[in-house]
Structure formats: C-alpha cells, structure tokens
PDB file of C-alpha atoms in Angstrom:
ATOM      1  CA  MET R 102       0.000   0.000   0.000  1.00 57.00           C
ATOM      2  CA  ASN R 103       1.452   3.352  -1.060  1.00 56.00           C
ATOM      3  CA  ALA R 104       2.046   5.763   1.852  1.00 53.00           C
ATOM      4  CA  ASP R 105       0.817   8.780  -0.124  1.00 52.00           C
ATOM      5  CA  ASN R 106      -2.361   6.924  -1.043  1.00 54.00           C
ATOM      6  CA  THR R 107      -2.864   5.931   2.580  1.00 52.00           C
ATOM      7  CA  ARG R 108      -2.633   9.534   3.767  1.00 53.00           C
ATOM      8  CA  ALA R 109      -5.108  10.598   1.079  1.00 51.00           C
ATOM      9  CA  ALA R 110      -7.487   7.777   2.032  1.00 55.00           C
ATOM     10  CA  ASP R 111      -7.437   8.992   5.637  1.00 62.00           C
ATOM     11  CA  GLN R 112      -9.416  11.989   4.370  1.00 74.00           C
ATOM     12  CA  GLY R 113     -11.851   9.739   2.525  1.00 90.00           C
ATOM     13  CA  LEU R 114     -11.888   7.961  -0.805  1.00 95.00           C
ATOM     14  CA  ALA R 115     -11.714  10.060  -3.942  1.00 94.00           C
ATOM     15  CA  GLY R 116     -14.756   9.980  -6.189  1.00 93.00           C
ATOM     16  CA  ILE R 117     -12.794   8.270  -8.961  1.00 95.00           C
ATOM     17  CA  HIS R 118     -12.034   5.330  -6.663  1.00 97.00           C
ATOM     18  CA  ILE R 119     -15.724   4.951  -5.840  1.00 96.00           C
ATOM     19  CA  LEU R 120     -16.531   5.049  -9.553  1.00 96.00           C
ATOM     20  CA  ILE R 121     -13.952   2.423 -10.501  1.00 97.00           C
ATOM     21  CA  THR R 122     -14.874   0.150  -7.595  1.00 98.00           C
ATOM     22  CA  GLY R 123     -18.542   0.425  -8.531  1.00 97.00           C
ATOM     23  CA  ALA R 124     -17.736  -0.439 -12.137  1.00 97.00           C
ATOM     24  CA  ILE R 125     -15.803  -3.521 -11.026  1.00 98.00           C
ATOM     25  CA  MET R 126     -18.563  -4.754  -8.742  1.00 97.00           C
ATOM     26  CA  PHE R 127     -21.720  -3.713 -10.586  1.00 97.00           C
ATOM     27  CA  GLY R 128     -20.808  -2.825 -14.165  1.00 96.00           C
ATOM     28  CA  GLU R 129     -21.914  -6.127 -15.668  1.00 95.00           C
ATOM     29  CA  PHE R 130     -25.077  -6.240 -13.571  1.00 94.00           C
ATOM     30  CA  LEU R 131     -26.028  -2.761 -14.760  1.00 94.00           C
ATOM     31  CA  TRP R 132     -25.305  -3.693 -18.371  1.00 94.00           C
ATOM     32  CA  PHE R 133     -27.474  -6.811 -18.230  1.00 91.00           C
ATOM     33  CA  SER R 134     -30.316  -5.095 -16.406  1.00 91.00           C
ATOM     34  CA  SER R 135     -30.319  -2.020 -18.644  1.00 89.00           C
ATOM     35  CA  SER R 136     -30.175  -4.149 -21.786  1.00 89.00           C
ATOM     36  CA  ALA R 137     -33.144  -6.213 -20.624  1.00 85.00           C
ATOM     37  CA  TRP R 138     -35.115  -3.089 -19.728  1.00 85.00           C
ATOM     38  CA  LEU R 139     -34.360  -1.319 -23.019  1.00 84.00           C
ATOM     39  CA  SER R 140     -35.377  -4.426 -24.944  1.00 83.00           C
ATOM     40  CA  VAL R 141     -38.684  -4.350 -23.035  1.00 64.00           C
ATOM     41  CA  GLU R 142     -38.000  -7.737 -21.476  1.00 58.00           C
ATOM     42  CA  THR R 143     -38.688  -8.071 -17.771  1.00 55.00           C
ATOM     43  CA  TYR R 144     -37.892 -11.121 -15.702  1.00 56.00           C
ATOM     44  CA  ALA R 145     -39.907 -12.202 -12.665  1.00 54.00           C
ATOM     45  CA  VAL R 146     -37.184 -14.078 -10.824  1.00 55.00           C
ATOM     46  CA  THR R 147     -38.696 -16.353  -8.186  1.00 50.00           C
ATOM     47  CA  ALA R 148     -35.844 -18.783  -7.571  1.00 57.00           C
ATOM     48  CA  TYR R 149     -32.370 -19.644  -8.774  1.00 66.00           C
ATOM     49  CA  SER R 150     -31.117 -23.141  -9.431  1.00 74.00           C
ATOM     50  CA  ASP R 151     -28.188 -24.538  -7.464  1.00 76.00           C
ATOM     51  CA  THR R 152     -26.042 -24.049 -10.556  1.00 82.00           C
ATOM     52  CA  ASP R 153     -27.123 -20.412 -10.848  1.00 79.00           C
ATOM     53  CA  ASN R 154     -26.295 -19.772  -7.203  1.00 81.00           C
ATOM     54  CA  PHE R 155     -22.906 -21.471  -7.492  1.00 89.00           C
ATOM     55  CA  GLN R 156     -21.976 -19.549 -10.627  1.00 90.00           C
ATOM     56  CA  MET R 157     -23.044 -16.249  -9.090  1.00 91.00           C
ATOM     57  CA  LEU R 158     -21.181 -17.040  -5.879  1.00 93.00           C
ATOM     58  CA  LEU R 159     -17.974 -17.580  -7.850  1.00 95.00           C
ATOM     59  CA  PHE R 160     -18.576 -14.524 -10.018  1.00 95.00           C
ATOM     60  CA  GLN R 161     -19.246 -12.156  -7.135  1.00 96.00           C
ATOM     61  CA  THR R 162     -16.391 -13.560  -5.073  1.00 97.00           C
ATOM     62  CA  SER R 163     -13.994 -12.837  -7.933  1.00 97.00           C
ATOM     63  CA  ARG R 164     -15.378  -9.324  -8.433  1.00 97.00           C
ATOM     64  CA  LEU R 165     -15.261  -8.591  -4.714  1.00 98.00           C
ATOM     65  CA  THR R 166     -11.662  -9.783  -4.514  1.00 98.00           C
ATOM     66  CA  LEU R 167     -10.692  -7.606  -7.474  1.00 98.00           C
ATOM     67  CA  ALA R 168     -12.436  -4.571  -5.974  1.00 98.00           C
ATOM     68  CA  LEU R 169     -10.768  -5.008  -2.586  1.00 98.00           C
ATOM     69  CA  LEU R 170      -7.354  -5.417  -4.196  1.00 98.00           C
ATOM     70  CA  TYR R 171      -7.922  -2.225  -6.162  1.00 98.00           C
ATOM     71  CA  LEU R 172      -8.967  -0.310  -3.064  1.00 97.00           C
ATOM     72  CA  TYR R 173      -6.024  -1.582  -1.030  1.00 96.00           C
ATOM     73  CA  TYR R 174      -3.189  -1.294  -3.525  1.00 96.00           C
ATOM     74  CA  VAL R 175      -4.333   1.612  -5.695  1.00 96.00           C
ATOM     75  CA  ALA R 176      -6.562   3.716  -3.444  1.00 95.00           C
ATOM     76  CA  GLY R 177      -4.633   2.915  -0.258  1.00 95.00           C
ATOM     77  CA  TRP R 178      -7.808   2.040   1.609  1.00 96.00           C
ATOM     78  CA  SER R 179      -8.949  -1.034   3.528  1.00 95.00           C
ATOM     79  CA  ILE R 180     -12.412  -2.255   4.503  1.00 96.00           C
ATOM     80  CA  ARG R 181     -11.081  -2.551   8.055  1.00 95.00           C
ATOM     81  CA  ARG R 182     -11.821   1.170   8.281  1.00 95.00           C
ATOM     82  CA  LEU R 183     -15.544   0.448   8.109  1.00 96.00           C
ATOM     83  CA  SER R 184     -17.830   0.023  11.102  1.00 96.00           C
ATOM     84  CA  TRP R 185     -18.821  -3.635  10.784  1.00 96.00           C
ATOM     85  CA  GLY R 186     -20.230  -4.492  14.214  1.00 95.00           C
ATOM     86  CA  ILE R 187     -20.265  -8.271  13.757  1.00 96.00           C
ATOM     87  CA  THR R 188     -21.841  -9.515  16.990  1.00 96.00           C
ATOM     88  CA  VAL R 189     -24.633 -11.884  17.964  1.00 97.00           C
ATOM     89  CA  TYR R 190     -26.833  -8.911  18.806  1.00 96.00           C
ATOM     90  CA  ALA R 191     -26.143  -7.260  15.452  1.00 96.00           C
ATOM     91  CA  THR R 192     -26.931 -10.523  13.678  1.00 96.00           C
ATOM     92  CA  LEU R 193     -30.269 -10.859  15.468  1.00 97.00           C
ATOM     93  CA  LEU R 194     -30.988  -7.203  14.763  1.00 97.00           C
ATOM     94  CA  GLY R 195     -31.023  -8.120  11.087  1.00 97.00           C
ATOM     95  CA  ILE R 196     -34.341  -9.935  11.601  1.00 96.00           C
ATOM     96  CA  PRO R 197     -36.486  -6.942  12.668  1.00 97.00           C
ATOM     97  CA  ILE R 198     -34.718  -4.826  10.063  1.00 97.00           C
ATOM     98  CA  PHE R 199     -35.727  -7.353   7.404  1.00 96.00           C
ATOM     99  CA  LEU R 200     -39.315  -7.347   8.679  1.00 95.00           C
ATOM    100  CA  ALA R 201     -39.455  -3.549   8.641  1.00 95.00           C
ATOM    101  CA  LEU R 202     -38.000  -3.343   5.134  1.00 95.00           C
ATOM    102  CA  GLY R 203     -40.253  -6.156   3.922  1.00 93.00           C
ATOM    103  CA  LEU R 204     -43.385  -4.487   5.247  1.00 94.00           C
ATOM    104  CA  GLY R 205     -42.243  -1.225   3.701  1.00 93.00           C
ATOM    105  CA  GLN R 206     -41.775  -2.960   0.361  1.00 92.00           C
ATOM    106  CA  ASP R 207     -45.228  -4.516   0.677  1.00 92.00           C
ATOM    107  CA  LEU R 208     -46.761  -1.103   1.344  1.00 92.00           C
ATOM    108  CA  VAL R 209     -45.039   0.388  -1.697  1.00 91.00           C
ATOM    109  CA  ALA R 210     -46.173  -2.572  -3.817  1.00 87.00           C
ATOM    110  CA  ILE R 211     -49.783  -2.144  -2.660  1.00 89.00           C
ATOM    111  CA  VAL R 212     -49.710   1.562  -3.514  1.00 90.00           C
ATOM    112  CA  LEU R 213     -48.126   0.952  -6.925  1.00 85.00           C
ATOM    113  CA  ASP R 214     -50.557  -1.871  -7.689  1.00 81.00           C
ATOM    114  CA  GLY R 215     -53.429   0.426  -6.784  1.00 82.00           C
ATOM    115  CA  LEU R 216     -52.128   3.166  -9.057  1.00 79.00           C
ATOM    116  CA  GLN R 217     -51.702   0.660 -11.888  1.00 74.00           C
ATOM    117  CA  GLY R 218     -55.140  -0.870 -11.362  1.00 69.00           C
ATOM    118  CA  ALA R 219     -53.780  -4.289 -10.385  1.00 55.00           C
ATOM    119  CA  PRO R 220     -56.283  -7.017  -9.418  1.00 53.00           C
ATOM    120  CA  PRO R 221     -57.185  -7.224  -5.717  1.00 48.00           C
ATOM    121  CA  ASN R 222     -55.507  -9.579  -3.278  1.00 49.00           C
ATOM    122  CA  PRO R 223     -57.132 -12.912  -2.330  1.00 44.00           C
ATOM    123  CA  THR R 224     -60.287 -12.761  -0.234  1.00 42.00           C
ATOM    124  CA  GLU R 225     -59.536 -11.429   3.217  1.00 43.00           C
ATOM    125  CA  GLY R 226     -59.763 -13.994   5.991  1.00 43.00           C
ATOM    126  CA  THR R 227     -59.043 -17.036   3.836  1.00 43.00           C
ATOM    127  CA  ALA R 228     -55.792 -18.858   3.276  1.00 42.00           C
ATOM    128  CA  PRO R 229     -54.758 -18.140  -0.321  1.00 41.00           C
ATOM    129  CA  SER R 230     -54.086 -20.972  -2.700  1.00 44.00           C
ATOM    130  CA  PRO R 231     -50.887 -20.931  -4.781  1.00 42.00           C
ATOM    131  CA  GLU R 232     -52.963 -19.887  -7.791  1.00 43.00           C
ATOM    132  CA  ASP R 233     -54.136 -16.770  -5.932  1.00 43.00           C
ATOM    133  CA  VAL R 234     -50.658 -15.561  -5.102  1.00 40.00           C
ATOM    134  CA  PRO R 235     -48.583 -13.658  -7.657  1.00 41.00           C
ATOM    135  CA  VAL R 236     -45.663 -15.771  -8.843  1.00 38.00           C
ATOM    136  CA  ALA R 237     -43.169 -13.132  -7.726  1.00 40.00           C
ATOM    137  CA  THR R 238     -44.232 -13.535  -4.082  1.00 40.00           C
ATOM    138  CA  GLN R 239     -44.310 -17.320  -3.873  1.00 41.00           C
ATOM    139  CA  LEU R 240     -41.709 -18.938  -1.644  1.00 46.00           C
ATOM    140  CA  VAL R 241     -39.703 -21.494  -3.609  1.00 53.00           C
ATOM    141  CA  ALA R 242     -37.547 -23.641  -1.330  1.00 60.00           C
ATOM    142  CA  PRO R 243     -34.461 -25.576  -2.457  1.00 66.00           C
ATOM    143  CA  ALA R 244     -35.087 -29.289  -2.903  1.00 66.00           C
ATOM    144  CA  THR R 245     -31.999 -30.574  -1.061  1.00 79.00           C
ATOM    145  CA  ALA R 246     -29.917 -29.798   2.013  1.00 77.00           C
ATOM    146  CA  GLY R 247     -27.016 -28.916  -0.265  1.00 79.00           C
ATOM    147  CA  GLY R 248     -29.282 -26.557  -2.151  1.00 80.00           C
ATOM    148  CA  TRP R 249     -30.239 -24.841   1.087  1.00 83.00           C
ATOM    149  CA  LEU R 250     -26.598 -24.416   2.089  1.00 88.00           C
ATOM    150  CA  LEU R 251     -25.755 -22.965  -1.308  1.00 88.00           C
ATOM    151  CA  THR R 252     -28.765 -20.649  -1.235  1.00 86.00           C
ATOM    152  CA  ILE R 253     -27.967 -19.382   2.258  1.00 89.00           C
ATOM    153  CA  GLY R 254     -24.270 -19.028   1.470  1.00 91.00           C
ATOM    154  CA  TYR R 255     -24.884 -17.050  -1.684  1.00 92.00           C
ATOM    155  CA  ALA R 256     -27.591 -14.926  -0.054  1.00 91.00           C
ATOM    156  CA  LEU R 257     -25.241 -13.919   2.759  1.00 93.00           C
ATOM    157  CA  LEU R 258     -22.445 -13.204   0.302  1.00 95.00           C
ATOM    158  CA  ASN R 259     -24.774 -11.063  -1.785  1.00 95.00           C
ATOM    159  CA  GLY R 260     -25.928  -9.159   1.286  1.00 96.00           C
ATOM    160  CA  VAL R 261     -22.321  -8.406   2.188  1.00 97.00           C
ATOM    161  CA  TYR R 262     -21.407  -7.667  -1.432  1.00 97.00           C
ATOM    162  CA  GLU R 263     -24.131  -5.109  -2.073  1.00 97.00           C
ATOM    163  CA  GLU R 264     -24.261  -3.330   1.271  1.00 98.00           C
ATOM    164  CA  LEU R 265     -20.468  -3.228   1.514  1.00 98.00           C
ATOM    165  CA  PHE R 266     -20.304  -1.046  -1.564  1.00 98.00           C
ATOM    166  CA  LEU R 267     -23.706   0.633  -1.716  1.00 98.00           C
ATOM    167  CA  VAL R 268     -23.534   1.811   1.902  1.00 98.00           C
ATOM    168  CA  GLY R 269     -20.116   1.190   3.442  1.00 97.00           C
ATOM    169  CA  ILE R 270     -17.674   2.089   0.679  1.00 97.00           C
ATOM    170  CA  VAL R 271     -19.894   4.846  -0.689  1.00 97.00           C
ATOM    171  CA  LEU R 272     -19.984   6.575   2.703  1.00 96.00           C
ATOM    172  CA  ALA R 273     -16.187   6.339   2.913  1.00 96.00           C
ATOM    173  CA  VAL R 274     -15.925   8.921   0.130  1.00 96.00           C
ATOM    174  CA  ARG R 275     -14.572  12.382   0.871  1.00 94.00           C
ATOM    175  CA  GLN R 276     -17.067  14.682   2.527  1.00 92.00           C
ATOM    176  CA  ASP R 277     -17.477  16.951  -0.495  1.00 91.00           C
ATOM    177  CA  TRP R 278     -18.456  13.937  -2.627  1.00 92.00           C
ATOM    178  CA  ARG R 279     -20.752  12.263  -0.110  1.00 94.00           C
ATOM    179  CA  VAL R 280     -24.161  13.498  -1.262  1.00 95.00           C
ATOM    180  CA  ALA R 281     -23.365  12.777  -4.901  1.00 95.00           C
ATOM    181  CA  ALA R 282     -22.067   9.320  -3.974  1.00 95.00           C
ATOM    182  CA  MET R 283     -25.218   8.526  -1.995  1.00 97.00           C
ATOM    183  CA  VAL R 284     -27.444   9.575  -4.892  1.00 97.00           C
ATOM    184  CA  ALA R 285     -25.334   7.488  -7.264  1.00 96.00           C
ATOM    185  CA  SER R 286     -25.601   4.514  -4.893  1.00 97.00           C
ATOM    186  CA  VAL R 287     -29.397   4.715  -4.866  1.00 97.00           C
ATOM    187  CA  LEU R 288     -29.444   4.930  -8.670  1.00 97.00           C
ATOM    188  CA  VAL R 289     -27.088   1.966  -9.012  1.00 97.00           C
ATOM    189  CA  ARG R 290     -29.246  -0.120  -6.668  1.00 97.00           C
ATOM    190  CA  ALA R 291     -32.287   0.749  -8.747  1.00 96.00           C
ATOM    191  CA  GLY R 292     -30.381   0.322 -11.998  1.00 95.00           C
ATOM    192  CA  PHE R 293     -29.446  -3.316 -11.606  1.00 93.00           C
ATOM    193  CA  HIS R 294     -33.081  -4.176 -10.838  1.00 92.00           C
ATOM    194  CA  THR R 295     -34.622  -2.564 -13.934  1.00 91.00           C
ATOM    195  CA  TYR R 296     -34.726  -5.996 -15.591  1.00 88.00           C
ATOM    196  CA  GLN R 297     -37.604  -6.749 -13.201  1.00 87.00           C
ATOM    197  CA  GLY R 298     -39.503  -3.626 -14.224  1.00 87.00           C
ATOM    198  CA  LEU R 299     -39.505   0.034 -13.253  1.00 89.00           C
ATOM    199  CA  ASP R 300     -41.797  -0.567 -10.277  1.00 90.00           C
ATOM    200  CA  ILE R 301     -39.231  -2.912  -8.720  1.00 91.00           C
ATOM    201  CA  ALA R 302     -36.416  -0.509  -9.583  1.00 93.00           C
ATOM    202  CA  PHE R 303     -38.315   2.324  -7.879  1.00 94.00           C
ATOM    203  CA  THR R 304     -38.856   0.157  -4.803  1.00 94.00           C
ATOM    204  CA  MET R 305     -35.137  -0.647  -4.715  1.00 95.00           C
ATOM    205  CA  ALA R 306     -34.321   3.065  -4.872  1.00 96.00           C
ATOM    206  CA  LEU R 307     -36.479   3.602  -1.791  1.00 96.00           C
ATOM    207  CA  LEU R 308     -34.752   0.640  -0.169  1.00 96.00           C
ATOM    208  CA  GLY R 309     -31.391   2.261  -0.851  1.00 97.00           C
ATOM    209  CA  ALA R 310     -32.481   5.453   0.874  1.00 97.00           C
ATOM    210  CA  ALA R 311     -33.805   3.395   3.796  1.00 97.00           C
ATOM    211  CA  MET R 312     -30.470   1.588   4.122  1.00 97.00           C
ATOM    212  CA  PHE R 313     -28.642   4.900   4.484  1.00 97.00           C
ATOM    213  CA  ALA R 314     -31.145   6.015   7.128  1.00 97.00           C
ATOM    214  CA  LEU R 315     -30.764   2.736   9.018  1.00 97.00           C
ATOM    215  CA  TYR R 316     -26.983   2.938   8.886  1.00 97.00           C
ATOM    216  CA  ARG R 317     -27.124   6.464  10.266  1.00 96.00           C
ATOM    217  CA  LEU R 318     -29.362   5.183  13.075  1.00 96.00           C
ATOM    218  CA  ILE R 319     -27.445   1.978  13.876  1.00 96.00           C
ATOM    219  CA  GLY R 320     -23.924   2.895  12.835  1.00 95.00           C
ATOM    220  CA  LYS R 321     -23.070  -0.698  11.848  1.00 97.00           C
ATOM    221  CA  LEU R 322     -23.049  -2.494   8.503  1.00 98.00           C
ATOM    222  CA  TRP R 323     -23.547  -6.076   9.659  1.00 98.00           C
ATOM    223  CA  PRO R 324     -27.261  -5.852  10.608  1.00 98.00           C
ATOM    224  CA  LEU R 325     -28.014  -4.400   7.163  1.00 98.00           C
ATOM    225  CA  MET R 326     -26.078  -7.202   5.495  1.00 98.00           C
ATOM    226  CA  VAL R 327     -27.936  -9.843   7.501  1.00 97.00           C
ATOM    227  CA  ALA R 328     -31.307  -8.279   6.677  1.00 97.00           C
ATOM    228  CA  HIS R 329     -30.355  -8.219   3.000  1.00 96.00           C
ATOM    229  CA  GLY R 330     -29.271 -11.856   3.168  1.00 95.00           C
ATOM    230  CA  ILE R 331     -32.591 -12.893   4.720  1.00 94.00           C
ATOM    231  CA  ALA R 332     -34.437 -11.020   1.976  1.00 93.00           C
ATOM    232  CA  ASP R 333     -32.431 -12.848  -0.678  1.00 90.00           C
ATOM    233  CA  ILE R 334     -33.399 -16.183   0.867  1.00 88.00           C
ATOM    234  CA  VAL R 335     -37.134 -15.650   1.400  1.00 85.00           C
ATOM    235  CA  GLY R 336     -37.854 -12.565  -0.711  1.00 83.00           C
ATOM    236  CA  LEU R 337     -38.261  -8.953   0.387  1.00 77.00           C
ATOM    237  CA  SER R 338     -41.935  -9.322   1.205  1.00 77.00           C
ATOM    238  CA  VAL R 339     -43.442 -10.222   4.546  1.00 82.00           C
ATOM    239  CA  ILE R 340     -46.824 -10.801   2.901  1.00 77.00           C
ATOM    240  CA  GLY R 341     -45.196 -12.985   0.257  1.00 75.00           C
ATOM    241  CA  LEU R 342     -43.407 -14.963   2.959  1.00 75.00           C
ATOM    242  CA  VAL R 343     -46.657 -15.573   4.841  1.00 76.00           C
ATOM    243  CA  TYR R 344     -48.420 -16.582   1.620  1.00 72.00           C
ATOM    244  CA  GLY R 345     -45.594 -18.957   0.806  1.00 67.00           C
ATOM    245  CA  ILE R 346     -45.776 -20.593   4.229  1.00 69.00           C
ATOM    246  CA  LEU R 347     -49.564 -20.870   4.059  1.00 71.00           C
ATOM    247  CA  GLY R 348     -49.307 -22.331   0.592  1.00 63.00           C
ATOM    248  CA  GLU R 349     -47.031 -25.083   1.909  1.00 57.00           C
ATOM    249  CA  SER R 350     -49.298 -25.908   4.865  1.00 55.00           C
TER     250      SER R 350
END
C-alpha cells in the first residue's frame, strides 16, 4: 500500500475510486439489467437453481476480490476502516430490520398496484391458494440440504457484497463527494433491478435510501447485510413470505 495513497485515504476515498470500484462490482449487472429493460423484457425471478447460485457465488467472489485489491493497492484504503459491528446482537438485529424493510416494500407494492389498477388480493380472511398468489411472491424452497446451504451461502455473500459497496464504501468517500455518492448509490441499486420492471427498480431506490437512514441510526453495517441476506433467501416481502408458508401448509 502506497504511503501517499494511505494519507489521502485517511481523508476519505476520492470519487474516482468509488466510480472504478462500482464499475468492477456492478458494471456487468447494470449492463445486463439495462439491456433487458431497453429491450422491453422483464424477468420475474422467483428462484435460482443450485447451478445459478454457485456460478453467481464464484462470479461475485472474484469481483469482490478484485475490488478489494484495487482499493487496497491503488486507493490505499482497507475495509477494516468500516464500522462492521459483527456480533450476535447485530446478527439478530437483522431480523427486525428485514421485517421492517419487507413491510415497507409490501406497502409500496400495494400503492403501486393500486395506481396501476392491479387485481385485488385474495379474499380477506381465507388462506390463499398458490394460484391466488402472484408468482413473484411465492416462496420457492431448495429441494436438497445442499441446495439450502448454497442458497444461504450465496444470499449472505450477496448481502455483504451489495451493502459493503452501496452503503459502506460509498460513505467512505470524501465529505465533499458524499451526497453525490449517496445519490449514485441509490441509482445503481435501482439500476441493476430494472430488468424486473420500473416498479421494482423504484422500490429498490427507496430501499437504498432506507439503508442509508438505518446505517445512520445503527452505525453498523452487519445488521443491514444480515437483513439483506434474509431477503435474498425468502424474498423482500413479509406478505409474500406468509403466503408462501400458508401455501405449503
């Protein structure tokens, strides 16, 4: 690590380092998502196969390694500077954070569905059948124990991967770049979800703003990463989770 770079990093990361790190970690995701959106193709992803999860785990691990090497050797900055807060309490705190974010997402979805004239939910007071529940909210469980381990492992990696950059690294930027970096982070989070439609992208933008607010409140990254990991396992929808459980019972 270069001493001059280290002294500069003590004052915060330069905007160019945030830009390059973001390109390393999210450039291909943004390209895929934007291409799908511009071609008017949206994908309702409900579950990934074990092969998909394994390939993505390898891909994101390689990109994360490359990004961290760049930050350490070129920018003179280490993720040890971040406030991680990895404790049992912080891990458990991820659960209510997930529930709060999931309910918030459900509320946004209800409002957007109402504005778009979407069909009503299943009859109140009855357990919905799988046919009544939108495909995007159904809980699809892995078929094997190995599949569960792979799903959980990749979900946790993805939670760390996204929140590390979109909250942690972004907020390590120099003070005069911070607002611009936060706006860019929200747009990036929305941008790599456009393949699922603009309503999902808009919801993800709100989620990005909520993550910054939660980090300001909690001051630790780990609970946000855990909450994100839970959402990647069961879906960011408390209503969808309940429907999925009821559908299995």
